CSV table of C-alpha atoms and ligand atoms in Angstrom, one decimal:
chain,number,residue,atom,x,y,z
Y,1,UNK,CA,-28.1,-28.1,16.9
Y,2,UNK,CA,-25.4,-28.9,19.7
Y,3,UNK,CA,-23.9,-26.1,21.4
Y,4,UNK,CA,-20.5,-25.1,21.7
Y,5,UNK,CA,-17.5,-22.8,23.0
Y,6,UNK,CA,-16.3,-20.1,20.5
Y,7,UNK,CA,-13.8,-21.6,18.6
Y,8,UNK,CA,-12.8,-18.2,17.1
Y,9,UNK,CA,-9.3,-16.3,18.8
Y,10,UNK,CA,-10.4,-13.7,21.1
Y,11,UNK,CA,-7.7,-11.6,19.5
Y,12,UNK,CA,-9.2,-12.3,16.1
Y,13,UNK,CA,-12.8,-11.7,17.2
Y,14,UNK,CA,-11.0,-8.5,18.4
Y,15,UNK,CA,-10.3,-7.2,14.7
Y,16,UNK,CA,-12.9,-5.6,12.5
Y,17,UNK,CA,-13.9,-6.6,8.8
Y,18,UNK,CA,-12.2,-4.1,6.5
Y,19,UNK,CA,-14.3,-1.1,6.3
Y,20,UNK,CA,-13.4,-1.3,2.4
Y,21,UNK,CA,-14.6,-4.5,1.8
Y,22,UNK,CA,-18.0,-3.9,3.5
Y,23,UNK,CA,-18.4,-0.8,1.0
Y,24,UNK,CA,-17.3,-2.6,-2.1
Y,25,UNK,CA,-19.9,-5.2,-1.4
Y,26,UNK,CA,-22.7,-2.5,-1.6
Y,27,UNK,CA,-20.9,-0.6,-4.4
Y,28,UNK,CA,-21.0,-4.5,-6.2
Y,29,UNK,CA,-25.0,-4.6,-5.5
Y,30,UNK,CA,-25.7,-1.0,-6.7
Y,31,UNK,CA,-25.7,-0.5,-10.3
Y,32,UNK,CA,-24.3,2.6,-12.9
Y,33,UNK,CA,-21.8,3.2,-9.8
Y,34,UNK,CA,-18.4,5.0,-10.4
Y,35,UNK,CA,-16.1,3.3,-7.8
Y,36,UNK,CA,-13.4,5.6,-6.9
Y,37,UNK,CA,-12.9,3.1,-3.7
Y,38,UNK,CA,-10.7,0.2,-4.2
Y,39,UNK,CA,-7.1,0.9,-4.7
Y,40,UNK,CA,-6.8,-0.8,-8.2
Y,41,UNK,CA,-5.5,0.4,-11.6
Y,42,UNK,CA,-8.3,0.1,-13.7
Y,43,UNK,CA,-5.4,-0.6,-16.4
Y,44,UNK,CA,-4.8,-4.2,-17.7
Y,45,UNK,CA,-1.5,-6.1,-17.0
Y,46,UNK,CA,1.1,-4.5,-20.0
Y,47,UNK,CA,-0.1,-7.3,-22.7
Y,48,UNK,CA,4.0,-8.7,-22.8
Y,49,UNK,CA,3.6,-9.5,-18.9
Y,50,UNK,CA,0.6,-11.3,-19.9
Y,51,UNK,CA,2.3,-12.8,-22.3
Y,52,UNK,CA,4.9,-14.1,-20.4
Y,53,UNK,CA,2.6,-15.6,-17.8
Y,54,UNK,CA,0.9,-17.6,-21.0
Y,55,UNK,CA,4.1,-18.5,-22.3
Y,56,UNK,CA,5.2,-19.3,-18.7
Y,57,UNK,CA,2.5,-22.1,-18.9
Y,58,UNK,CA,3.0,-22.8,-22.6
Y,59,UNK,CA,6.0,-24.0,-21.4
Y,60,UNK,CA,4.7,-26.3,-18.4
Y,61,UNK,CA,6.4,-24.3,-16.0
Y,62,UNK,CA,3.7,-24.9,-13.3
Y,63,UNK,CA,5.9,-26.4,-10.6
Y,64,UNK,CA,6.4,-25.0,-7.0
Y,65,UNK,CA,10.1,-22.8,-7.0
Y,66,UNK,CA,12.4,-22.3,-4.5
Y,67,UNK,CA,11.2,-21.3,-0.8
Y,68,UNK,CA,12.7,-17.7,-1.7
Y,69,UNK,CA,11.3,-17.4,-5.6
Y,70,UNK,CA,12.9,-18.0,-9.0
Y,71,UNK,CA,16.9,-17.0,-8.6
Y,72,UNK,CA,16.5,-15.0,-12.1
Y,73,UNK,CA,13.5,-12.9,-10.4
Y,74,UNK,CA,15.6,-12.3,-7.6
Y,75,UNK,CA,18.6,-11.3,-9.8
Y,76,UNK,CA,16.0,-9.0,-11.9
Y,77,UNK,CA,14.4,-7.9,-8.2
Y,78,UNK,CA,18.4,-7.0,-7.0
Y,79,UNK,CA,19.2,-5.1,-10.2
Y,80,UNK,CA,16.4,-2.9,-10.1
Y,81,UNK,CA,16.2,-2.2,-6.3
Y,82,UNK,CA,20.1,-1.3,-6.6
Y,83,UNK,CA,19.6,1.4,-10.0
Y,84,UNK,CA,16.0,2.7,-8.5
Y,85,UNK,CA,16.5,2.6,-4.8
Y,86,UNK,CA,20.7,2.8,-4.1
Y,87,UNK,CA,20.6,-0.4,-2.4
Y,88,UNK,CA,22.0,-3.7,-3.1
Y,89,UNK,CA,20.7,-6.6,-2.1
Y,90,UNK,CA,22.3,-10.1,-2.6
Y,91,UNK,CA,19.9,-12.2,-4.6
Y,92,UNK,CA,21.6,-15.1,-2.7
Y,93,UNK,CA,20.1,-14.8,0.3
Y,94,UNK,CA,18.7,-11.0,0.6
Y,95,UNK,CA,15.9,-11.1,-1.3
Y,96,UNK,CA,12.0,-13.4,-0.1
Y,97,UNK,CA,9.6,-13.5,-3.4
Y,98,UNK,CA,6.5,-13.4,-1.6
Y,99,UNK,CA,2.8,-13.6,-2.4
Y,100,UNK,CA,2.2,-9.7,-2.9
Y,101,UNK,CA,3.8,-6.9,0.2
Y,102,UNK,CA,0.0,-8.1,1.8
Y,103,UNK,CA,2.4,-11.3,2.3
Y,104,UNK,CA,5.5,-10.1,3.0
Y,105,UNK,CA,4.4,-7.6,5.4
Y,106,UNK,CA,2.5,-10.6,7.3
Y,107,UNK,CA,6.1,-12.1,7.4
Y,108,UNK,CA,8.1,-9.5,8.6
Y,109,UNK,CA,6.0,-8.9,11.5
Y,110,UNK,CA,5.5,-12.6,12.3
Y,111,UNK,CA,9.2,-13.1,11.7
Y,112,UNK,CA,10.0,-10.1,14.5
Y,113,UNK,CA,7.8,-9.8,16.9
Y,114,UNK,CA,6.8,-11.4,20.5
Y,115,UNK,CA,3.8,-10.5,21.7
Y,116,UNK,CA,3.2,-7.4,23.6
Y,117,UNK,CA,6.3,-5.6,21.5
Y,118,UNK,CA,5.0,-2.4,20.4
Y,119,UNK,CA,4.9,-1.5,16.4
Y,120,UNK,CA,4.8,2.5,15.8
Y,121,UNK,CA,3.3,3.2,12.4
Y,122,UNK,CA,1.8,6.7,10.9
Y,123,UNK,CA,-2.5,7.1,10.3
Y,124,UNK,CA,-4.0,7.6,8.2
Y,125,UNK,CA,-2.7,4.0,6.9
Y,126,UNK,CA,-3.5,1.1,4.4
Y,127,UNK,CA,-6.1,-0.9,6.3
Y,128,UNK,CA,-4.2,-3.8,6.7
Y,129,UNK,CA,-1.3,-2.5,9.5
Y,130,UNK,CA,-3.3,-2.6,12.6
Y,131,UNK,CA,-4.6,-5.7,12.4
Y,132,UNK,CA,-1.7,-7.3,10.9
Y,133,UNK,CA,0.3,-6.2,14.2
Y,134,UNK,CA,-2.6,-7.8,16.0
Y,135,UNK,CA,-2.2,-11.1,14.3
Y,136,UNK,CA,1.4,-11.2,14.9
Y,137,UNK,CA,0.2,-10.5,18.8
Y,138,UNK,CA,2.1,-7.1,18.5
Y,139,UNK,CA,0.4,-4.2,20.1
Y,140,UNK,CA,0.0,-1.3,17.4
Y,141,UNK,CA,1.2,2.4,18.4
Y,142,UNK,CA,-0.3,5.3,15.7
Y,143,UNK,CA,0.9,8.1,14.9
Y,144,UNK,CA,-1.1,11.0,13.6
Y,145,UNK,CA,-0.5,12.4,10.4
Y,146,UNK,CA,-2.0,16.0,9.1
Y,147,UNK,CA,-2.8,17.9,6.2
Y,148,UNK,CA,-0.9,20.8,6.9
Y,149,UNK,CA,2.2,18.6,6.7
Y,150,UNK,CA,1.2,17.0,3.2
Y,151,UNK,CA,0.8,14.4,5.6
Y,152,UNK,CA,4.3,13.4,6.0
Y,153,UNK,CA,5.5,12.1,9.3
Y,154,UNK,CA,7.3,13.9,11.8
Y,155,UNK,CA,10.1,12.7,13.7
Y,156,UNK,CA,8.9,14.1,16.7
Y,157,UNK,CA,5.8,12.6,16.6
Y,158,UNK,CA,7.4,9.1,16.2
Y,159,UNK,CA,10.1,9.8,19.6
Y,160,UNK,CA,6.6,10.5,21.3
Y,161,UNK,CA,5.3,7.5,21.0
Y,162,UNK,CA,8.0,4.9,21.1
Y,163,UNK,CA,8.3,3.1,24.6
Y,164,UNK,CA,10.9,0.8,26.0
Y,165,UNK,CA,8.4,-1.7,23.9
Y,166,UNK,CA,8.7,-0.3,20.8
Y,167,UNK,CA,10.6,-2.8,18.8
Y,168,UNK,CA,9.5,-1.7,15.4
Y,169,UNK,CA,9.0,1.3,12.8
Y,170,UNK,CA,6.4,0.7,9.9
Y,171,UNK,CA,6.7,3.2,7.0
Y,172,UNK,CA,5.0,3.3,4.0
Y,173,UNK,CA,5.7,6.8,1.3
Y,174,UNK,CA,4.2,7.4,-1.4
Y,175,UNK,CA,1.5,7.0,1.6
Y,176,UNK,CA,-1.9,4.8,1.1
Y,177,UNK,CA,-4.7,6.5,1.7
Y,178,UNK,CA,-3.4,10.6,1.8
Y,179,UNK,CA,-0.4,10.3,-1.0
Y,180,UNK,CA,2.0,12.1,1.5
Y,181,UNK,CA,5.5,11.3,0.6
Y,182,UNK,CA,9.0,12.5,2.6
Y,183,UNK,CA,12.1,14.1,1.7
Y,184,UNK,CA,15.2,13.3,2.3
Y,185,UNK,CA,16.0,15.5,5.1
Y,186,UNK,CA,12.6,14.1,6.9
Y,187,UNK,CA,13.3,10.6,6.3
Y,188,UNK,CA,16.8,11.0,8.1
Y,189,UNK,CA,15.1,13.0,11.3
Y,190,UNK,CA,13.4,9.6,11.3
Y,191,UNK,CA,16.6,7.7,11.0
Y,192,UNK,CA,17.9,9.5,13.8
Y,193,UNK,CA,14.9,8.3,15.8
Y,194,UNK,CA,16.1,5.1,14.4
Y,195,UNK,CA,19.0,4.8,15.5
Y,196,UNK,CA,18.7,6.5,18.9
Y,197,UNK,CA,16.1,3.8,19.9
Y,198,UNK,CA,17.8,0.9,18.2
Y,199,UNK,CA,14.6,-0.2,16.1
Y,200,UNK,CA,13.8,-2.0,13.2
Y,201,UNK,CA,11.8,-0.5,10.5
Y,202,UNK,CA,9.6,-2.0,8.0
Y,203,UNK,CA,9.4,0.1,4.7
Y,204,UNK,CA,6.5,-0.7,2.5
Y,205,UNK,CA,7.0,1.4,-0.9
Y,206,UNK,CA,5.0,-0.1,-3.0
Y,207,UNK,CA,3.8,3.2,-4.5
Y,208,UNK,CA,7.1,4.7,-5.6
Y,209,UNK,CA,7.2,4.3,-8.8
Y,210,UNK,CA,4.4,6.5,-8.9
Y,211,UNK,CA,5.7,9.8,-7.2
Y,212,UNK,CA,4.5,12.6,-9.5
Y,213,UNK,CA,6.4,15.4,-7.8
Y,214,UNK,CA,10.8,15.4,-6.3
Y,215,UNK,CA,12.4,12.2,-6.4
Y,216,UNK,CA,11.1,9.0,-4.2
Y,217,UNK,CA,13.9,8.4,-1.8
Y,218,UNK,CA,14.4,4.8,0.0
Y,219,UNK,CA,14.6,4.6,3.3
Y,220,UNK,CA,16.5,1.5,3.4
Y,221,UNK,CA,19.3,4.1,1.4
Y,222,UNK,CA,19.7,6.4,4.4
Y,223,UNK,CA,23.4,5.7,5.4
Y,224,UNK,CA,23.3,2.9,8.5
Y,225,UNK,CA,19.7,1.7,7.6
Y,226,UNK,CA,20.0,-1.2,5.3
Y,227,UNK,CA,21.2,-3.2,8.5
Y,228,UNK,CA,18.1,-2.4,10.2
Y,229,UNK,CA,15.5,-2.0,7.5
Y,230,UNK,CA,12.9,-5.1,5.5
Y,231,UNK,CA,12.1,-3.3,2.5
Y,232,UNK,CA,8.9,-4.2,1.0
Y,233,UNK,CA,8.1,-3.7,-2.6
Y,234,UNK,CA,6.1,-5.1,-5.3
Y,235,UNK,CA,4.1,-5.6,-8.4
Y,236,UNK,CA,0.6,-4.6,-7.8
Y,237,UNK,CA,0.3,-0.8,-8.5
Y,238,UNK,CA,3.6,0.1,-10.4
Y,239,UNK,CA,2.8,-2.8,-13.5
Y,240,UNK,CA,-0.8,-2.9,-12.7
Y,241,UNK,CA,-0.2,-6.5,-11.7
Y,242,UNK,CA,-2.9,-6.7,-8.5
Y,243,UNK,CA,-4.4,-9.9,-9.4
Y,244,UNK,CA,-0.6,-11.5,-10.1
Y,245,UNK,CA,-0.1,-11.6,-6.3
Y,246,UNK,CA,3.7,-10.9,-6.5
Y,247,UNK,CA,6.1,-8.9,-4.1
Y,248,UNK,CA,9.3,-9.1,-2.3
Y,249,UNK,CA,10.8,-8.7,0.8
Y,250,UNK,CA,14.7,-7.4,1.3
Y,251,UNK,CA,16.5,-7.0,4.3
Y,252,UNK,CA,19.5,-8.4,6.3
Y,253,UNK,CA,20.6,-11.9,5.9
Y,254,UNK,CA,19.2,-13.4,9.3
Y,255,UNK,CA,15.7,-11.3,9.0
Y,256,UNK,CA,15.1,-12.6,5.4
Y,257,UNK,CA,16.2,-15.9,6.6
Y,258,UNK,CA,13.4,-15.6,9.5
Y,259,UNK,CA,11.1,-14.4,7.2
Y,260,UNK,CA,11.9,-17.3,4.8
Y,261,UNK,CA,11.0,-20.0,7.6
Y,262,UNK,CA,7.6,-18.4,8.0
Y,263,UNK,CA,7.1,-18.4,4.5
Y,264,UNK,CA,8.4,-21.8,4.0
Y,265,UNK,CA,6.2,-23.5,6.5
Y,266,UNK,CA,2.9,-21.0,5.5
Y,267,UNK,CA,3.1,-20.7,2.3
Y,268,UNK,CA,5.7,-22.6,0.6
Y,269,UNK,CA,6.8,-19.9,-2.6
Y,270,UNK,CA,4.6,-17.6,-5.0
Y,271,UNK,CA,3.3,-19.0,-8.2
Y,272,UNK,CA,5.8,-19.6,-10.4
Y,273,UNK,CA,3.4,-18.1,-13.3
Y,274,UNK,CA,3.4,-14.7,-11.7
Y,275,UNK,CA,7.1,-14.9,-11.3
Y,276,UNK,CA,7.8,-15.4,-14.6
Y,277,UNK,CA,5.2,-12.5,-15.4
Y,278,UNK,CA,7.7,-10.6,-12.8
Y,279,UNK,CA,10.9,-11.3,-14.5
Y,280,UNK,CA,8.9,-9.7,-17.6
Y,281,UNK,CA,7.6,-6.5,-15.9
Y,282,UNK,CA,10.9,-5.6,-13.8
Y,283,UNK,CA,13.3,-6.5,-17.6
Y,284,UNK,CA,10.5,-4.9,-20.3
Y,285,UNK,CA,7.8,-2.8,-17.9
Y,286,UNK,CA,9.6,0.2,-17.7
Y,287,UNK,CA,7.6,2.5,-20.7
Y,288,UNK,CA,4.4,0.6,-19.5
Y,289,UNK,CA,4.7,2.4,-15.9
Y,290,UNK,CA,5.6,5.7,-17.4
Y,291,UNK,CA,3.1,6.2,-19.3
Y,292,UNK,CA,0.4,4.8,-16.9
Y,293,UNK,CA,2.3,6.9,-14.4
Y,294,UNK,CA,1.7,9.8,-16.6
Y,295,UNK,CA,-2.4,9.0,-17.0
Y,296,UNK,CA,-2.2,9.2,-13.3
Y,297,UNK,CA,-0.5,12.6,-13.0
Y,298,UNK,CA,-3.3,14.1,-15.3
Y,299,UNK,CA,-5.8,12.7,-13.3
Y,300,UNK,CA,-4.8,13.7,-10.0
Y,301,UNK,CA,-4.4,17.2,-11.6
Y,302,UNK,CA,-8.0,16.9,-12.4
Y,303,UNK,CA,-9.7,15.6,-9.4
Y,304,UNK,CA,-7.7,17.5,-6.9
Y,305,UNK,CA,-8.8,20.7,-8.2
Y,306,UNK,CA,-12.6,19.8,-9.1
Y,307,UNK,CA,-12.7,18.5,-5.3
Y,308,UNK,CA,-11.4,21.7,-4.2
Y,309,UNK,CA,-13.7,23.8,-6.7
Y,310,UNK,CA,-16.8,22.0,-5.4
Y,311,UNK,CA,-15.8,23.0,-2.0
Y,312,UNK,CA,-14.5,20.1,-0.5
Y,313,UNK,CA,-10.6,21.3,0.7
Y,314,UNK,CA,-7.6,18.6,-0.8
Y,315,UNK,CA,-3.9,18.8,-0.6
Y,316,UNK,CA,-2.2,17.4,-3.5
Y,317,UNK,CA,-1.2,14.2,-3.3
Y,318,UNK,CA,2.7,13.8,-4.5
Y,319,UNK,CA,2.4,10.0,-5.0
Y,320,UNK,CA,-0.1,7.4,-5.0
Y,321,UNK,CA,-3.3,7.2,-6.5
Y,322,UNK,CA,-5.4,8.8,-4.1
Y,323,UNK,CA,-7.2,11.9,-3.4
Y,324,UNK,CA,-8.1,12.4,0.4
Y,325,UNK,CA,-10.2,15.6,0.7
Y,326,UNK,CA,-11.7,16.8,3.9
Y,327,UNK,CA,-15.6,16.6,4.2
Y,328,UNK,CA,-15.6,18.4,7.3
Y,329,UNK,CA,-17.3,21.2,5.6
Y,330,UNK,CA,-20.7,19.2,5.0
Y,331,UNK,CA,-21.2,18.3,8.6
Y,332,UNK,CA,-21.5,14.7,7.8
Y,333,UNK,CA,-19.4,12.2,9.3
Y,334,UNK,CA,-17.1,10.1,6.6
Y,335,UNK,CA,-19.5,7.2,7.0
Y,336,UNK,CA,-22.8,9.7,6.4
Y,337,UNK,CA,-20.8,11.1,3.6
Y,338,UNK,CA,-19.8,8.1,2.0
Y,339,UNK,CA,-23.3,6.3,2.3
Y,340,UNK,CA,-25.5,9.6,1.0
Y,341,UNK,CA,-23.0,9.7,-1.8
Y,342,UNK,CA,-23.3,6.1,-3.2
Y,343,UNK,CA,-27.3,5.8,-2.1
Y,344,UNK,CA,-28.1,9.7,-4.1
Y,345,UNK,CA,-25.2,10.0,-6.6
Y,346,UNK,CA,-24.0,6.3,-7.4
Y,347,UNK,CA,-20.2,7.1,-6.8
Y,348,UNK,CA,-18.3,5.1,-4.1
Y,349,UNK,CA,-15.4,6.4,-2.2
Y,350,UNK,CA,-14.2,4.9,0.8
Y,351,UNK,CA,-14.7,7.1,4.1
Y,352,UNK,CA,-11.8,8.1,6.2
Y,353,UNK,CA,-11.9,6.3,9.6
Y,354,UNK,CA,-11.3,3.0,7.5
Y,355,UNK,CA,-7.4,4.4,7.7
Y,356,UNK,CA,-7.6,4.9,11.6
Y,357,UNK,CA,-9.4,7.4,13.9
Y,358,UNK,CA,-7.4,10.3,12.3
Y,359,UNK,CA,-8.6,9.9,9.2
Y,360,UNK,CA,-12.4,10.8,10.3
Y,361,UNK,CA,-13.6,13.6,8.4
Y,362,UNK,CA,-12.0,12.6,5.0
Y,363,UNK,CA,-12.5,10.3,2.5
Y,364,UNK,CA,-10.5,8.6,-0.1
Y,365,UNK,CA,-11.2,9.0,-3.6
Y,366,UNK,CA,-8.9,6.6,-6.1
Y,367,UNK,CA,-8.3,8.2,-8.7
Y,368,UNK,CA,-7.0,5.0,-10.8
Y,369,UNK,CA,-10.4,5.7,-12.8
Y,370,UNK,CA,-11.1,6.6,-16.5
Y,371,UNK,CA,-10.2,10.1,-17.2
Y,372,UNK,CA,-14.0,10.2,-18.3
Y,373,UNK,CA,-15.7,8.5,-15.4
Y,374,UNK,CA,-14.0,11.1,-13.0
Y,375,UNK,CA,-15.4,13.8,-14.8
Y,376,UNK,CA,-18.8,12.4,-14.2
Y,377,UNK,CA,-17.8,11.5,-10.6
Y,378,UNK,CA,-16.5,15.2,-10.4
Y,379,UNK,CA,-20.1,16.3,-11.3
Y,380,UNK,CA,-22.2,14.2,-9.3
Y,381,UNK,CA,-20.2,14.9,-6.4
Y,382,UNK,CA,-20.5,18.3,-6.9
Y,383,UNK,CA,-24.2,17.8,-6.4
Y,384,UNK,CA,-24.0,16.0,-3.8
Y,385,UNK,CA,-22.0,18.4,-1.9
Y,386,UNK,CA,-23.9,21.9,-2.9
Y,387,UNK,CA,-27.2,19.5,-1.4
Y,388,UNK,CA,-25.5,18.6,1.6
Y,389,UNK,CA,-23.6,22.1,2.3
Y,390,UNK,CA,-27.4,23.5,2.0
Y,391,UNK,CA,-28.7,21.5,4.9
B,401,PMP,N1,0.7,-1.8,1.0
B,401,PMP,C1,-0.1,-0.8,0.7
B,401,PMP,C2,0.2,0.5,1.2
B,401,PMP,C3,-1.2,-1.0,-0.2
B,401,PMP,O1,-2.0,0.1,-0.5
B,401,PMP,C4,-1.5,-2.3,-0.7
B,401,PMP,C5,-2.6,-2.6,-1.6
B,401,PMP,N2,-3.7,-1.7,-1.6
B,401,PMP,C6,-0.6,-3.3,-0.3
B,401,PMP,C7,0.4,-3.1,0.5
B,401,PMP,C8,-0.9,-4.7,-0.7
B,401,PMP,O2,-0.3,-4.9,-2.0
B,401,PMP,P1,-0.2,-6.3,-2.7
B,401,PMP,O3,-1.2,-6.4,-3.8
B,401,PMP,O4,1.2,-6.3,-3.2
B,401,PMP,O5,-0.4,-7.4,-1.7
């Protein structure tokens, strides 16, 4: 075999593999496992979203859309941001249809950045961020959240890390993987940080609609922040619509026009069958969400307190559907934890340095599991920890 130079980017080579995926491809090879890792609904699409998508290709509508999505999905996208969120976007020109917010997030940052600008976000976070800043050449800044503030992130800790670099501000409440949310008054410390240091913020809230406790509050609501704000949304947890790949993007005229140039030359526009499905979900979805919003509720209830009744200490999580209790009091390390779980007890959760250094010494349970496979979960667990708290 010839040799040759490494043809991969040094600043891809840089990245790591998702600590998520690696786990989920031993959970796939192990079987009788109880996955409370990957953050999926283990609900079906709503059966008339479904049905839209068949009739959607009943219909031969298979073709590509505009760049910027369907104008009656933007309409729909506009009408429900404005009544759930207080803000009103122009479906004209205000509003990117984009392959899930994994896309639009991509696009934001690549729409903004130049390399070396700095890109403040909280940790623990989605897995994604980092090295989505890194592929846009940005230069990620975290900031630490902590269990003794629900972890919610505070403004001071966000004016400590920004620089004369700092360009951007990535948010995302309800929060993937700790289900800290904000309140008003907190969210407008941070828009006073904002404002002071002139930066953009991206706010990714695709868990709202499931906020079990005080009302989800945008940020891109906050008065002055629309005009610096890409709010990221979309259809994957609230609908249950993961394998859809559908999101969207709002913002300020020239950033969603930036945005739409990146997308246009990447990607072109998202299938026109999941938009359809979309149009369904954001006009008939509403009762679907509640109630799988209220299955959720119950079964937070249920595993926050059997993880803190087997000994294993866990704020409650306001939003999202994660658990994120510490494992401290074992003595393993996340990974150890993690690993002797799945090898002795056949559940899979995902250990806490997958969300950034901080989250070391936690792990993530997803609770967006049968009421009765948690209860089995809950007991093995249990076992797990009583063997591992023994020595
Ligand atoms: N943001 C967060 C915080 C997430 O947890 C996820 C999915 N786990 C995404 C974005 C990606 O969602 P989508 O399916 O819309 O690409």
């Amino acid at each position: 075999m010839s040799s040759h130079r490494n043809f991969v980017a040094d600043h891809v080579t840089g990245i790591p593999r998702s600590g998520i995926r690696d786990f989920f491809d031993i959970v796939q090879s192990t079987p009788g496992v109880i996955s409370l890792g990957v953050g999926e609904p283990d609900f079906v699409t709503p059966w008339n979203i479904r049905e839209a998508a068949i009739y959607a290709l009943e219909r031969g509508r298979t073709q590509y859309t505009s760049n910027l999505g369907l104008l009656k999905l933007r309409e729909s996208i506009s009408t429900y941001v404005a009544a759930k969120f207080a803000v009103r976007y122009d479906p004209k020109n205000q509003i990117l249809v984009t392959v899930g917010v994994s896309e639009a997030l991509d696009l934001a940052l690549r729409a903004v950045l130049n390399p070396g600008d700095e890109v403040v976000y909280h940790e623990p976070c989605y897995v994604s961020y980092s090295p989505s800043v890194v592929l846009a050449h940005g230069r990620p800044v975290p900031v630490v959240c902590r269990p003794e503030d629900g972890f919610a992130v505070t403004a001071r800790a966000i004016e400590a890390a920004v620089t004369p670099r700092t360009k951007v501000l990535m948010l995302n409440f309800p929060t993937n993987p700790t289900g800290g949310t904000m309140t008003r008054v907190q969210l407008e410390e941070i828009a006073a940080v904002v404002r002071r240091h002139d930066l953009l913020v991206l706010t990714d809230e695709i868990y709202s609609e499931l906020t079990f406790e005080g009302d989800h509050v945008s940020f891109a609501s906050l008065p002055g922040m629309a005009e610096r704000t890409i709010f990221l949304h979309g259809f994957s947890k609230a609908y249950a619509m993961t394998g859809f790949r559908i999101g969207y993007a709002c913002g300020p005229v020239p950033l969603i026009e930036a945005m739409m140039k990146v997308h246009q030359y990447s990607m072109l526009c998202a299938s026109i069958i999941a938009q359809e499905a979309a149009i369904e979900a954001l006009e008939n979805g509403a009762d679907s969400t509640a109630e799988m919003r209220e299955q959720y509720r119950l079964r937070r209830n249920y595993v926050v307190k059997s993880l803190n009744d087997l000994g294993l200490s866990c704020h409650l999580p306001r939003g999202s559907f994660y658990a994120f209790p510490s494992i401290r009091d074992t003595g393993l390390t996340s990974r150890d934890f993690a690993l002797g779980l799945l090898r002795e007890e056949k559940v899979a959760c995902v250990p806490g340095g997958a969300f950034g250094a901080c989250g070391e010494g936690f792990v993530r349970c997803c609770f967006a599991t049968a009421f009765d496979q948690l209860e089995i979960a809950m007991d093995r667990m249990a076992k797990f920890v009583g063997r591992a708290k023994r020595g």
